[in-house]
C-alpha positions as a printed Julia matrix, in Angstrom:
132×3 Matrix{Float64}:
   0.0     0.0    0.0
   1.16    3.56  -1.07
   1.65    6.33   1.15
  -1.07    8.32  -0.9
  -3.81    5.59  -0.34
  -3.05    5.72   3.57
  -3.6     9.31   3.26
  -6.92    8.46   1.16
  -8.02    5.7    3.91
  -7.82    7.7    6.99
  -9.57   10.9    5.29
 -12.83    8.7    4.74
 -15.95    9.6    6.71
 -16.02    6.59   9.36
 -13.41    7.11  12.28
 -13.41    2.93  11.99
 -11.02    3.07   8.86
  -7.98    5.03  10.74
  -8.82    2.98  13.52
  -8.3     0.1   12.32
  -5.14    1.1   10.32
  -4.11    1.38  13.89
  -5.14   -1.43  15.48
  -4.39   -4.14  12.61
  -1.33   -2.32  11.09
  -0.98   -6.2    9.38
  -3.85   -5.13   7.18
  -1.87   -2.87   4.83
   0.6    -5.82   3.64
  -1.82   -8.71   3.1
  -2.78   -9.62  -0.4
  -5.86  -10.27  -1.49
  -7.01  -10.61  -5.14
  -4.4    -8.89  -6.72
  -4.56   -5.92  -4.44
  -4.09   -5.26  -0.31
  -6.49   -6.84   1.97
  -7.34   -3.02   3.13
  -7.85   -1.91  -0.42
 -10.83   -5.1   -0.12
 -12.05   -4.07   2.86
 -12.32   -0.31   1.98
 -13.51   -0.6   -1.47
 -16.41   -2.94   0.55
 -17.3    -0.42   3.27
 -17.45    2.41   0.14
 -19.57    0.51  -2.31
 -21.82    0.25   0.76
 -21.54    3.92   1.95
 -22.09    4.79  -1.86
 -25.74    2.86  -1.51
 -26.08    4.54   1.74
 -26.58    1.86   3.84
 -26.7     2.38   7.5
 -23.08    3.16   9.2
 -23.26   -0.72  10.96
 -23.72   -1.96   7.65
 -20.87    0.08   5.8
 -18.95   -1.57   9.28
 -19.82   -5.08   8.66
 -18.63   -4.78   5.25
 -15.04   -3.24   6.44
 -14.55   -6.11   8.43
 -16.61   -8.93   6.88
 -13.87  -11.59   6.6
 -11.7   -10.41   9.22
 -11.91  -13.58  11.0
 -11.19  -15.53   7.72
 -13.81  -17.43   5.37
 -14.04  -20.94   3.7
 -13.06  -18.39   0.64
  -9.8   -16.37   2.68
  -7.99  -18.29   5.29
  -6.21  -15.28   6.93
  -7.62  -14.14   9.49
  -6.79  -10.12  10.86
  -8.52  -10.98  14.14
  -8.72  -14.41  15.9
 -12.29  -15.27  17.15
 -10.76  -14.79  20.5
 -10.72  -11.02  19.67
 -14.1   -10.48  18.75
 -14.75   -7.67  21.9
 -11.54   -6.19  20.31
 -13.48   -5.8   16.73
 -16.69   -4.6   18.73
 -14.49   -2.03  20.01
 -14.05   -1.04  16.7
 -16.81   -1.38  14.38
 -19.39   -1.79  17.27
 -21.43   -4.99  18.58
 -24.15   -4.92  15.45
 -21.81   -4.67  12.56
 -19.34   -7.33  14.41
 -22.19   -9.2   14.7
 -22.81   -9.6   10.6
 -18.81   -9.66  10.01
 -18.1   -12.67  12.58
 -21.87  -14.56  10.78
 -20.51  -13.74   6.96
 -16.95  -15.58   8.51
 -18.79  -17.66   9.76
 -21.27  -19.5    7.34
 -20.79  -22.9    5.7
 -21.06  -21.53   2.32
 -20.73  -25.14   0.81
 -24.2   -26.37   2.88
 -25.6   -22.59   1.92
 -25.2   -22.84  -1.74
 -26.37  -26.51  -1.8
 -29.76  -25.65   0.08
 -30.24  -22.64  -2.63
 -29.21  -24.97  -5.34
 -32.58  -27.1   -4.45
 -34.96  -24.42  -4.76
 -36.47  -24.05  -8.09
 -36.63  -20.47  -7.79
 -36.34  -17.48  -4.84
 -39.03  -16.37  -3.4
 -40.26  -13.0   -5.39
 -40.38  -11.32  -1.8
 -37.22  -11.65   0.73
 -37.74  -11.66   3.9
 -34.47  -11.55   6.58
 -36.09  -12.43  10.04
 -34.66  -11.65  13.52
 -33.14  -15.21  14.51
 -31.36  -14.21  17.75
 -31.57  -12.24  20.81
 -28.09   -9.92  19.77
 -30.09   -7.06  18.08
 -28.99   -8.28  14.32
C-alpha cells in the first residue's frame, strides 16, 4: 500500500477506517485478489456507503472476513478477539462480520441450489436475541 492511499483511507468519513489502520497495522501488507487486503475491505465499506446503507452496515462490510472465510484463510482478528473488533466497528456490525466468517457456504449454496426459484419477496427475520 502507497503512502497516498493511507492518506486516502484515513480521510474517509467513518473514524473505523484510521482505527483500524491502527489497530491491525498487518492489514496494509496482506494480499488479497491482486490488491491489499485493506484496499478489499475499503472498497467494501465504500460501495456500501455509496448505496447509503446504515453506518453498521458500511462496518460489517469493512470487516466482513476479518476472521477468515471458507473463501480467505487469513484471518486479521482471531475469534478470540471479537470484543476487540466490537471495540471497533461496534457490537451490530461485528455481529454480521463474525456470521458472513462464519457460514458454511458449501451447505448454503447446496440448500439454494434445491430451490427451483427465490421467493419474489425476501424476507431476513430476527433469529437471535443480539439485536442483528
Amino acid at each position: 500500500m502507497t503512502k497516498d492511499s493511507t492518506a486516502l483511507f484515513t480521510s474517509l468519513d467513518d473514524p473505523c477506517i484510521p482505527l483500524l489502520l491502527e489497530l491491525a497495522p498487518a492489514v496494509t501488507e496482506m494480499e488479497h485478489g491482486g490488491r491489499s487486503f485493506i484496499e478489499h475491505l475499503i472498497g467494501t465499506w465504500w460501495i456500501l456507503n455509496q448505496w447509503k446503507q446504515p453506518r453498521f452496515i458500511c462496518r460489517a462490510g469493512l470487516l466482513h472476513s476479518c476472521y477468515s472465510t471458507s473463501f480467505y484463510p487469513h484471518a486479521l482478528f482471531s475469534l478470540s478477539e471479537r470484543a476487540r473488533v466490537r471495540s471497533i466497528i461496534g457490537a451490530r456490525a461485528e455481529t454480521l462480520a463474525y456470521r458472513f466468517c462464519v457460514i458454511d457456504r458449501a451447505e448454503l449454496w447446496a440448500k439454494v441450489a434445491t430451490l427451483s426459484c427465490l421467493p419474489q419477496t425476501f424476507v431476513v427475520r430476527r433469529i437471535d436475541r443480539d439485536g442483528c
